[in-house]
Tab-separated table of C-alpha atoms and ligand atoms in Angstrom:
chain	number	residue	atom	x	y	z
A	13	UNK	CA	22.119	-6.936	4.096
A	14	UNK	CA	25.732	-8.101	3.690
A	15	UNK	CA	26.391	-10.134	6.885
A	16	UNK	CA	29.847	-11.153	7.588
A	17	UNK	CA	30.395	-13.906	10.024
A	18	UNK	CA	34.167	-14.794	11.660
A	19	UNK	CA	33.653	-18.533	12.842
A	20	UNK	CA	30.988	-19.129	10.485
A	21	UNK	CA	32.288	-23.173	9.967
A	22	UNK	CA	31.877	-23.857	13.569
A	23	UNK	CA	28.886	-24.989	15.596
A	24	UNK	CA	27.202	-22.097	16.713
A	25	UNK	CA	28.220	-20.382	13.082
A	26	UNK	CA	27.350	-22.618	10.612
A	27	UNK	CA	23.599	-22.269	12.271
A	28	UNK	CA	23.755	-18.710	12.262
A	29	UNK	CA	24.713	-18.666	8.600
A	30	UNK	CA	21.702	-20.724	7.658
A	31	UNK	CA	19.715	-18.617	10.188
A	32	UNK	CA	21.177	-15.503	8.171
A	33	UNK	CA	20.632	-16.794	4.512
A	34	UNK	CA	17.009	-17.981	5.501
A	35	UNK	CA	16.130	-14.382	6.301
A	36	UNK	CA	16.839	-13.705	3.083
A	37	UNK	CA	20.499	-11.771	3.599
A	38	UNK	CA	24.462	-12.368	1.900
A	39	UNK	CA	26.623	-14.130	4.177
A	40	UNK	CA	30.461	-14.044	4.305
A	41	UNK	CA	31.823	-16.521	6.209
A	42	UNK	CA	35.293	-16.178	7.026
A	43	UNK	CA	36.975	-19.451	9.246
A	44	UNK	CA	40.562	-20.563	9.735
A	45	UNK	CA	39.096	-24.052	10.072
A	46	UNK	CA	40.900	-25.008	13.340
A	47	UNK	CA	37.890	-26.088	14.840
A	48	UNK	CA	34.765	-25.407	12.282
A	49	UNK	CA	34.340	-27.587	9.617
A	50	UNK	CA	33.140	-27.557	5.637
A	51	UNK	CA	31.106	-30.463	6.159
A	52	UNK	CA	29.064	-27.875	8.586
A	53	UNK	CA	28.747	-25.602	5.511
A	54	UNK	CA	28.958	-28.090	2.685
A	55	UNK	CA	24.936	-27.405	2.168
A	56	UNK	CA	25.223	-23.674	1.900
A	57	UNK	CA	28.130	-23.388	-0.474
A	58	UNK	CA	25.369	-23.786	-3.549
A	59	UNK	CA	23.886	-20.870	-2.149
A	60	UNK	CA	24.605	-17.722	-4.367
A	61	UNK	CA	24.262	-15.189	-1.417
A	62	UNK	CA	26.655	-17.211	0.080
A	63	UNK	CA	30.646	-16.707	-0.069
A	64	UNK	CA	33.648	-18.479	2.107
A	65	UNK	CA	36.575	-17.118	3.027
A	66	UNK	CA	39.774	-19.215	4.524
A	67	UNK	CA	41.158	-16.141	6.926
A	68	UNK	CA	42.682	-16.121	10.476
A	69	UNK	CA	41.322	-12.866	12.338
A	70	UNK	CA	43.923	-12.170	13.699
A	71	UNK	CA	45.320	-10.532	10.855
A	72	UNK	CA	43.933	-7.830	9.384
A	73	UNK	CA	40.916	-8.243	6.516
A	74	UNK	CA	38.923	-6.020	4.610
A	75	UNK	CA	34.827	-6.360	3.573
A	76	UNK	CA	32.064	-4.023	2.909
A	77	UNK	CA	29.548	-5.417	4.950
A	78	UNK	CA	26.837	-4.092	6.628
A	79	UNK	CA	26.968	-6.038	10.157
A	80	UNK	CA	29.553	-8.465	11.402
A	81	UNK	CA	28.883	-11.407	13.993
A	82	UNK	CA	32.354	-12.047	15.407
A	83	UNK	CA	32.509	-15.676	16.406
A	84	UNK	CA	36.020	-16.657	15.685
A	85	UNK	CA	37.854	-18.422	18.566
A	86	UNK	CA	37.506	-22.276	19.467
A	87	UNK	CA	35.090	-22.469	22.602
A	88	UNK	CA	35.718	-26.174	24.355
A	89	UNK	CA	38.502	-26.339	26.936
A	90	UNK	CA	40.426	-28.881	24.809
A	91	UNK	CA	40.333	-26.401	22.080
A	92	UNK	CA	41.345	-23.059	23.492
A	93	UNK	CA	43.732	-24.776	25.916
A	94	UNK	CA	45.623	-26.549	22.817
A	95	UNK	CA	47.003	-23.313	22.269
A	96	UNK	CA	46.512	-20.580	25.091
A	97	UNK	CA	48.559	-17.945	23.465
A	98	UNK	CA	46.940	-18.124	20.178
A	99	UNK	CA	43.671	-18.446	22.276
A	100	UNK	CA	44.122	-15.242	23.257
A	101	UNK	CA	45.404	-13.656	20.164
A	102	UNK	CA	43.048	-14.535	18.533
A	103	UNK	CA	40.062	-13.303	20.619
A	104	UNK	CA	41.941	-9.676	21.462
A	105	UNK	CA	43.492	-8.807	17.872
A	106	UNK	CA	40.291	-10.711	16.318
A	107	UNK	CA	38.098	-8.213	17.767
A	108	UNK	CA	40.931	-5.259	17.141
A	109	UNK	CA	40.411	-6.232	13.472
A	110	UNK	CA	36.307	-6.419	13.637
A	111	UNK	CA	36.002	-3.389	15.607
A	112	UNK	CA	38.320	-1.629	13.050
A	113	UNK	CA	36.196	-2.809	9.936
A	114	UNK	CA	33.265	-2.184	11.666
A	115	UNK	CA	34.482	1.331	12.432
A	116	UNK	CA	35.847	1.921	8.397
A	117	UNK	CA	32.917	0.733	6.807
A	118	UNK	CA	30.006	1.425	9.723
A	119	UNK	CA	28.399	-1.435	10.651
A	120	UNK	CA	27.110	-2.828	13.137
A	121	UNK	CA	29.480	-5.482	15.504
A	122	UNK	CA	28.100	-8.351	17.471
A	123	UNK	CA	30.744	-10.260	19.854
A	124	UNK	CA	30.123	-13.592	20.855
A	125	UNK	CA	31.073	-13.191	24.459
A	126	UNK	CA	30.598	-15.846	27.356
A	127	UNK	CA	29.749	-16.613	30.913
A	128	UNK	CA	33.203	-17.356	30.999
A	129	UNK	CA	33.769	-14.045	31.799
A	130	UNK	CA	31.965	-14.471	35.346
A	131	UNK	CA	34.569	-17.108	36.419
A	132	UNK	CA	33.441	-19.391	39.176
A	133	UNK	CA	30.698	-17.333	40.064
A	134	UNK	CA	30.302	-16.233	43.557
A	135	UNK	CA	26.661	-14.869	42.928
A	136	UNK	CA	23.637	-16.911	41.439
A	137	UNK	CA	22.156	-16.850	39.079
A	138	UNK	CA	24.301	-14.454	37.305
A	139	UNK	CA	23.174	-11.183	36.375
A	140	UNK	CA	24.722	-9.036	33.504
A	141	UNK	CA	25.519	-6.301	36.359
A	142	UNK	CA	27.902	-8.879	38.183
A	143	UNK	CA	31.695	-8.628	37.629
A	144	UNK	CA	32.543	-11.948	37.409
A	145	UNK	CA	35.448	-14.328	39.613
A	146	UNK	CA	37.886	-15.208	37.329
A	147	UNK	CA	41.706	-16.561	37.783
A	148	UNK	CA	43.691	-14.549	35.434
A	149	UNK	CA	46.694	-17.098	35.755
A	150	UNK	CA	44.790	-20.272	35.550
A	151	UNK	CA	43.934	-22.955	32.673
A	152	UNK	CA	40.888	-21.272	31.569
A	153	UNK	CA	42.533	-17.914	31.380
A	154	UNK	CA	43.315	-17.638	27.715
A	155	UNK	CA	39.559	-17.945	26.920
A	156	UNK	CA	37.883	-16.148	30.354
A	157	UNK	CA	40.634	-13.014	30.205
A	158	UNK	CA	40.430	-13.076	26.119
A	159	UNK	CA	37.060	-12.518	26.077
A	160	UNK	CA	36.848	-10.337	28.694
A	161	UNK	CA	39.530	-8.274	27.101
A	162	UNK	CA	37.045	-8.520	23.654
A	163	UNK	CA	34.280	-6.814	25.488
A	164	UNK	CA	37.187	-4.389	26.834
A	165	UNK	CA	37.908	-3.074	23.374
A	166	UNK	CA	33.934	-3.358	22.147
A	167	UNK	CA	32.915	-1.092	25.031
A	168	UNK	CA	35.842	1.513	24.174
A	169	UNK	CA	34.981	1.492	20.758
A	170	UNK	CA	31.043	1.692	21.314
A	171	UNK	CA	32.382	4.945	23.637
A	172	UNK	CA	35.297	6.562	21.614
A	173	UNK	CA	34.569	5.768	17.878
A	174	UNK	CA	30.782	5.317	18.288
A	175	UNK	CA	30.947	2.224	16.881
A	176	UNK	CA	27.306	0.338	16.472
A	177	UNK	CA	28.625	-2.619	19.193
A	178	UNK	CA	25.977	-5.256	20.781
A	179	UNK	CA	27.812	-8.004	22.937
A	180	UNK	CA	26.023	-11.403	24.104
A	181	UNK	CA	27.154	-13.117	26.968
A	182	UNK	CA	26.321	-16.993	25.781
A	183	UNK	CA	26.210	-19.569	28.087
A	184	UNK	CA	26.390	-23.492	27.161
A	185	UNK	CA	24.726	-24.037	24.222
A	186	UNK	CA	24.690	-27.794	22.486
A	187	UNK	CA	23.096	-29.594	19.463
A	188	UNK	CA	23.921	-31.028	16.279
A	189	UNK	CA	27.253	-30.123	14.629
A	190	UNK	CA	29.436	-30.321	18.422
A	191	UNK	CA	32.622	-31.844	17.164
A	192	UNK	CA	32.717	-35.557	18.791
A	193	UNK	CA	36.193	-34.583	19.944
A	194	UNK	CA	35.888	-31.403	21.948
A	195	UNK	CA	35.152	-32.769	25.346
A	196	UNK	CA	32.333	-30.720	25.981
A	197	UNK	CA	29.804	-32.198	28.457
A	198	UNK	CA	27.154	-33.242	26.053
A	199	UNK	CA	28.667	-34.185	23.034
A	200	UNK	CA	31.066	-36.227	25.358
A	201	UNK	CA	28.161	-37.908	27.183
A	202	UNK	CA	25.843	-38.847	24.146
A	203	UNK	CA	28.832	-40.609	22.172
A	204	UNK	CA	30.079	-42.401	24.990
A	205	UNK	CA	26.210	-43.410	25.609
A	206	UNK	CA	25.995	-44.628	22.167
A	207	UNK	CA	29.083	-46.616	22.577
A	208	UNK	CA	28.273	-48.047	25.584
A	209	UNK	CA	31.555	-47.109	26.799
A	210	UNK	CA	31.416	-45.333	30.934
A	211	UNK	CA	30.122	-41.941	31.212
A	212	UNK	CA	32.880	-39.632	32.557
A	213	UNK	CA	31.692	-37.143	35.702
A	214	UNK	CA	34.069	-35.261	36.257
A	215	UNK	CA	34.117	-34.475	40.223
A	216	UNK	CA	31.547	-35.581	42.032
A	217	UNK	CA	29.024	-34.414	39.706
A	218	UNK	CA	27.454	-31.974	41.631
A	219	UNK	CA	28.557	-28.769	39.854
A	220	UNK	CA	25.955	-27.320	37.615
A	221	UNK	CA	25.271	-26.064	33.752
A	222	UNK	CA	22.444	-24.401	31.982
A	223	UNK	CA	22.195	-25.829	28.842
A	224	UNK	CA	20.544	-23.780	25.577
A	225	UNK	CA	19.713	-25.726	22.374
A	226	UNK	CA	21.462	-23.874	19.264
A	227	UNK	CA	17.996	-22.582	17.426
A	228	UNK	CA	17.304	-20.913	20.588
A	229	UNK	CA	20.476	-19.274	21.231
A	230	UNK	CA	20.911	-18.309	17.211
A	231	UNK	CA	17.270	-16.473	17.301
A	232	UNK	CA	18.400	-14.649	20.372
A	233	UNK	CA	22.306	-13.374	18.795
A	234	UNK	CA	19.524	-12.568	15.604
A	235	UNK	CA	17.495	-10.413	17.530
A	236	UNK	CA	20.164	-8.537	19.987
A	237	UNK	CA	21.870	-7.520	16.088
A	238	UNK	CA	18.638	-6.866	15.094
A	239	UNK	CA	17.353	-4.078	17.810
A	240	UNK	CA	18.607	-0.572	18.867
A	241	UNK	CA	17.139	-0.383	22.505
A	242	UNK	CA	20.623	-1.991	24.047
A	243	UNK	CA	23.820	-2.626	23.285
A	244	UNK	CA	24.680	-5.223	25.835
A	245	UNK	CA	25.715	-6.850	27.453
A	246	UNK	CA	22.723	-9.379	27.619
A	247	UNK	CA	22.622	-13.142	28.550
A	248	UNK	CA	21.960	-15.920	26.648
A	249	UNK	CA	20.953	-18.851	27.813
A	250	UNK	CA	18.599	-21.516	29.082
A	251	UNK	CA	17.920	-20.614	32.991
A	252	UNK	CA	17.173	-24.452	33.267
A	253	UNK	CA	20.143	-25.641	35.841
A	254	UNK	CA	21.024	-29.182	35.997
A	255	UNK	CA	24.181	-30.829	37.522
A	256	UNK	CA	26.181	-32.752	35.774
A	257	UNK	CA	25.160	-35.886	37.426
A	258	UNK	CA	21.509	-35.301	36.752
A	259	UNK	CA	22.212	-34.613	32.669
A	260	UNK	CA	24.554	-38.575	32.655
A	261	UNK	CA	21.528	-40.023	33.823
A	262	UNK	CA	19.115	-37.917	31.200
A	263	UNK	CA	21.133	-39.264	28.683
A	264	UNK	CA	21.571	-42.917	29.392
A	265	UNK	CA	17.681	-42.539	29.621
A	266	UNK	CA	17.026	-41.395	26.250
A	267	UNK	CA	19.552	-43.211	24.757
A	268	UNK	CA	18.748	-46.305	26.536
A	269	UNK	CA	22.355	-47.036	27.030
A	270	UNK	CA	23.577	-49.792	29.529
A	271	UNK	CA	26.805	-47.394	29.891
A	272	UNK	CA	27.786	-47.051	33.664
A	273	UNK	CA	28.303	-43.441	35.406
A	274	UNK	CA	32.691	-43.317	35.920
A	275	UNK	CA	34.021	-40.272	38.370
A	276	UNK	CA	37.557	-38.482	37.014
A	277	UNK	CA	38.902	-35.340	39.064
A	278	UNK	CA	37.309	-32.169	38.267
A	279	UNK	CA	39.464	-30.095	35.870
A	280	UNK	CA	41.100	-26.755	37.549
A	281	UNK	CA	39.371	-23.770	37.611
A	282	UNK	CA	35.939	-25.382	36.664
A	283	UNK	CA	32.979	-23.415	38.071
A	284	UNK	CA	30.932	-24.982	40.015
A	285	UNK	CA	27.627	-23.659	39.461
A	286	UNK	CA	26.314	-21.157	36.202
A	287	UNK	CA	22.980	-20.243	35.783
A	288	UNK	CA	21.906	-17.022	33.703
A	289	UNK	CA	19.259	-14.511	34.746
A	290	UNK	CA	17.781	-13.295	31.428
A	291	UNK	CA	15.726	-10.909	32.392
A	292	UNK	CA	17.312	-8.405	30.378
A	293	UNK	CA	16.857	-10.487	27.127
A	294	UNK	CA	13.144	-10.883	27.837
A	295	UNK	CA	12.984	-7.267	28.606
A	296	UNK	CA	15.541	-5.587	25.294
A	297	UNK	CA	14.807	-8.881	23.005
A	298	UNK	CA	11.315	-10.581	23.821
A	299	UNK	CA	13.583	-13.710	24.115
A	300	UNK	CA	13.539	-16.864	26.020
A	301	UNK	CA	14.517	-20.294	24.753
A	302	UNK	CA	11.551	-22.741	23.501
A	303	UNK	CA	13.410	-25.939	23.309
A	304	UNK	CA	13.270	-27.910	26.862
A	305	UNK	CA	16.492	-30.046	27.572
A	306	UNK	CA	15.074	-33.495	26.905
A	307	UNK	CA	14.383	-32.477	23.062
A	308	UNK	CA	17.017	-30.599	22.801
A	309	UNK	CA	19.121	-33.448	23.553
A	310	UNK	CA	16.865	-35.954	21.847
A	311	UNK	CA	17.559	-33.859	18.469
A	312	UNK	CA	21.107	-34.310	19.211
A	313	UNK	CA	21.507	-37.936	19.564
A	314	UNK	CA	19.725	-38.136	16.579
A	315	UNK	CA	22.829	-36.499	14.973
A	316	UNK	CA	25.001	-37.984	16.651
A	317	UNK	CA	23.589	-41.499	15.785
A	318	UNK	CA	23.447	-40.306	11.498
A	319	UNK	CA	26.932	-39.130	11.202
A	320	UNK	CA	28.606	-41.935	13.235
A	321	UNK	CA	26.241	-44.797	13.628
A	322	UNK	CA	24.054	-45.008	10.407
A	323	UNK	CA	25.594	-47.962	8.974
A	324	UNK	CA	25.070	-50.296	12.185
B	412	LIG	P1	33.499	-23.655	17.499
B	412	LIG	O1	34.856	-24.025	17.961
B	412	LIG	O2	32.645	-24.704	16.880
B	412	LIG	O3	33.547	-22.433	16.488
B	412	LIG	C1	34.566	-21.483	16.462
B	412	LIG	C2	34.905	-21.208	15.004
B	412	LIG	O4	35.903	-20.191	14.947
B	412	LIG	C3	35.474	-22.433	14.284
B	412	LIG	O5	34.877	-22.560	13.025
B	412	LIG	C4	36.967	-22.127	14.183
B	412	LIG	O6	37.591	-22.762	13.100
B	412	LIG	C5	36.932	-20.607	14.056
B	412	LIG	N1	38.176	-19.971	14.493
B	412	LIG	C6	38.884	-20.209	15.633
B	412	LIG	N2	39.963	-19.418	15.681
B	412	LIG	C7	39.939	-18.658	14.546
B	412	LIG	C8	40.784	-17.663	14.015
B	412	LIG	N3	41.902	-17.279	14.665
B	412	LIG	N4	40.470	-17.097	12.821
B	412	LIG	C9	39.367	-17.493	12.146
B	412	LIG	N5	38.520	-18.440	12.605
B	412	LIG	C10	38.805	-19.011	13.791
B	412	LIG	O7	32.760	-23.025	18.766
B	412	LIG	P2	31.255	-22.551	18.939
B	412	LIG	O8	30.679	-23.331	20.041
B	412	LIG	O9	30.556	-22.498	17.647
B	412	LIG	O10	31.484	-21.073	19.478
B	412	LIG	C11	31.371	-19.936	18.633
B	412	LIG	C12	31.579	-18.678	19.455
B	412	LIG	O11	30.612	-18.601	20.487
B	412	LIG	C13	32.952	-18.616	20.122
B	412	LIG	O12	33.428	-17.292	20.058
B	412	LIG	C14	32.648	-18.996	21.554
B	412	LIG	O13	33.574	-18.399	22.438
B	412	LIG	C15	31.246	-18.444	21.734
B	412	LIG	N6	30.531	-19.188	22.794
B	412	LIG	C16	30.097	-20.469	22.567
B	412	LIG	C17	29.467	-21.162	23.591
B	412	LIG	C18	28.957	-22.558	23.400
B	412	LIG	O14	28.440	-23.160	24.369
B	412	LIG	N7	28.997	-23.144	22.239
B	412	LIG	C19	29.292	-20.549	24.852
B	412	LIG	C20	29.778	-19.263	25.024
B	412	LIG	C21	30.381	-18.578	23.996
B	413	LIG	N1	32.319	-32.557	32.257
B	413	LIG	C1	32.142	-33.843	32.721
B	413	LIG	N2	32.454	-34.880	31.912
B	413	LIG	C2	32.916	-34.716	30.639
B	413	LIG	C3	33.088	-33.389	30.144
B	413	LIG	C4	32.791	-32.333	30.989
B	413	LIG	O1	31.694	-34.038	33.860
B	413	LIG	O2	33.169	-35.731	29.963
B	413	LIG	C5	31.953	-31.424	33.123
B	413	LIG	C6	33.007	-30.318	33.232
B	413	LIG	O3	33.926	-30.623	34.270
B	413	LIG	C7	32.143	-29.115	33.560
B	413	LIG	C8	30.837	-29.396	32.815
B	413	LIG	O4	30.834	-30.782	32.543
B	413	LIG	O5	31.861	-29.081	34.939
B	413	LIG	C9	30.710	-28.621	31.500
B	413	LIG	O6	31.892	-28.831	30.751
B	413	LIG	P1	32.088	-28.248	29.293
B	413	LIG	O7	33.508	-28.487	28.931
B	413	LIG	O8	31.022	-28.792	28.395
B	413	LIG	O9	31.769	-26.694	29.426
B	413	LIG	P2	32.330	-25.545	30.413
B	413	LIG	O10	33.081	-26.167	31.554
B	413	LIG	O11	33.210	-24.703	29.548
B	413	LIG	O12	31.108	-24.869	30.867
């Protein structure tokens, strides 16, 4: 198949393109570069089934493709809060414009949703059935009410055009290729480990993440695109729950670091607790992640270590 990919330079992208080429399909990758890179893709450009395009989705593009995974929007809360109005933009026109070349040429969409769009959750773990707690005026906004507003559009489609839609609600997901300077938890913790420098809680460390390691989270967006017994939404994501104290302290252990545990305010808006039920995914998909936390984060250091610390 002809598999078109918006975001395909960022983390979770670049791993689904190599996911996609190893199964033996053409990728199009089409990236603005704000926050993917062409070192994540450098590899794949020798690739004949592969093809790059520089395009912002939120203006209008044309392909004849056969499915489209619509990753395109920056996912860390530096990132989408650098510019909340494009933020937005570009997750509501980006998936105007896939739903529309979905709809021309008939293929089947896939939006990268989030468990951003349950909020600060007031029910636990979250099930696909619950409607979320989000503040429509807050920080987070742009990225919670964009997305939300994504599935919006995917669900009218899927109802009035009969569009082929599936939509995955992904929670954290790490591993190698996190930019160093997105200020998500992990990435953030395993460089500052490295550098001995303090490791930053945020709060008092109590609030909680479920963290999914990439191959995990890429073979379960491959196999939601690649059934026809749901459309979504389903979960994705490692049920393991940890607070954020407990994953400092997993990381100065692995990386033997002397760094010392430092406590900043907690950002507004953060949720304090997200854990996904997946029963639906082990039900629709036959999916669960394989890849326990401590490797998971052991492969990353490792990456983290070769691209900034081989020479010392
Ligand atoms: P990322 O920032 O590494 O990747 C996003 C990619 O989209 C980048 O390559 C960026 O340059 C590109 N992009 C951004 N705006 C664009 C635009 N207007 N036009 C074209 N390209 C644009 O983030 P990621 O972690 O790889 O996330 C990928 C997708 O998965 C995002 O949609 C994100 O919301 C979703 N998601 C990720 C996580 C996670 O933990 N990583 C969790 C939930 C949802
Ligand atoms: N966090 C932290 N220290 C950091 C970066 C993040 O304690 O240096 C916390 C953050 O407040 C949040 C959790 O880690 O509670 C996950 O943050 P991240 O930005 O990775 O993801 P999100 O909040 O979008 O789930």
């Amino acid at each position: 198949m002809r598999i078109l990919v918006t975001g395909g330079a960022g983390f979770l992208g670049s791993h689904l393109c190599e996911r996609l080429l190893n199964e033996g399909h053409e990728v199009l990758c089409l990236d603005n570069f704000f926050t993917g890179r062409k070192d994540n893709i450098q590899h794949l450009l020798g690739n004949f089934r592969f093809e790059l395009f520089r395009h912002d989705v939120v203006d209008p593009f044309k392909a004849e493709v056969d499915q489209i995974y619509n990753l395109a929007c920056p996912a860390s809360p530096i990132h989408y809060q650098y510019n909340p109005i494009k933020t937005t933009k570009t997750s509501v026109m980006g998936a105007i414009n896939v739903l529309g070349l979905a709809k021309r040429v008939k293929a089947r969409v896939l939006q990268a949703s989030t468990s951003e769009v349950y909020g600060d959750p007031t029910e636990h773990p979250q099930t696909e059935a619950y409607r979320g707690n989000v503040n429509p005026i807050g920080p987070r906004a742009c990225y919670d009410e964009g997305k939300r507003c994504a599935e919006t559009l995917f669900f009218d489609y899927y109802r009035e055009n009969g569009v082929d839609v599936r939509v995955a609600r992904i929670f954290n997901t790490f591993g190698p290729r996190m930019l160093p300077n997105d200020g998500r938890v992990v990435s953030n913790f395993i460089l500052q480990a490295l550098k001995g420098e303090d490791i930053t809680v945020y709060g008092d460390g109590s609030q909680t993440r479920s963290f999914c390691y990439v191959d995990d989270l890429v073979d379960g967006m491959y196999r939601l695109m690649s059934q026809t017994e749901t459309v979504g939404p389903i979960n994705l994501g490692n049920p393991g729950e940890y607070t954020m104290s407990e994953l400092a302290n997993r990381v100065i252990e692995l990386t033997r670091s002397r760094s010392k545990i430092v406590y900043y305010p907690l950002p507004e808006d953060d949720p304090r607790q997200r854990q996904p039920d997946i029963a639906l995914a082990q039900k629709y998909l036959g999916w669960e992640p394989k890849c326990r936390l401590d490797e998971g984060l052991k492969r990353t250091v490792d990456f983290f270590k070769d691209r900034f610390f081989s020479d010392t």
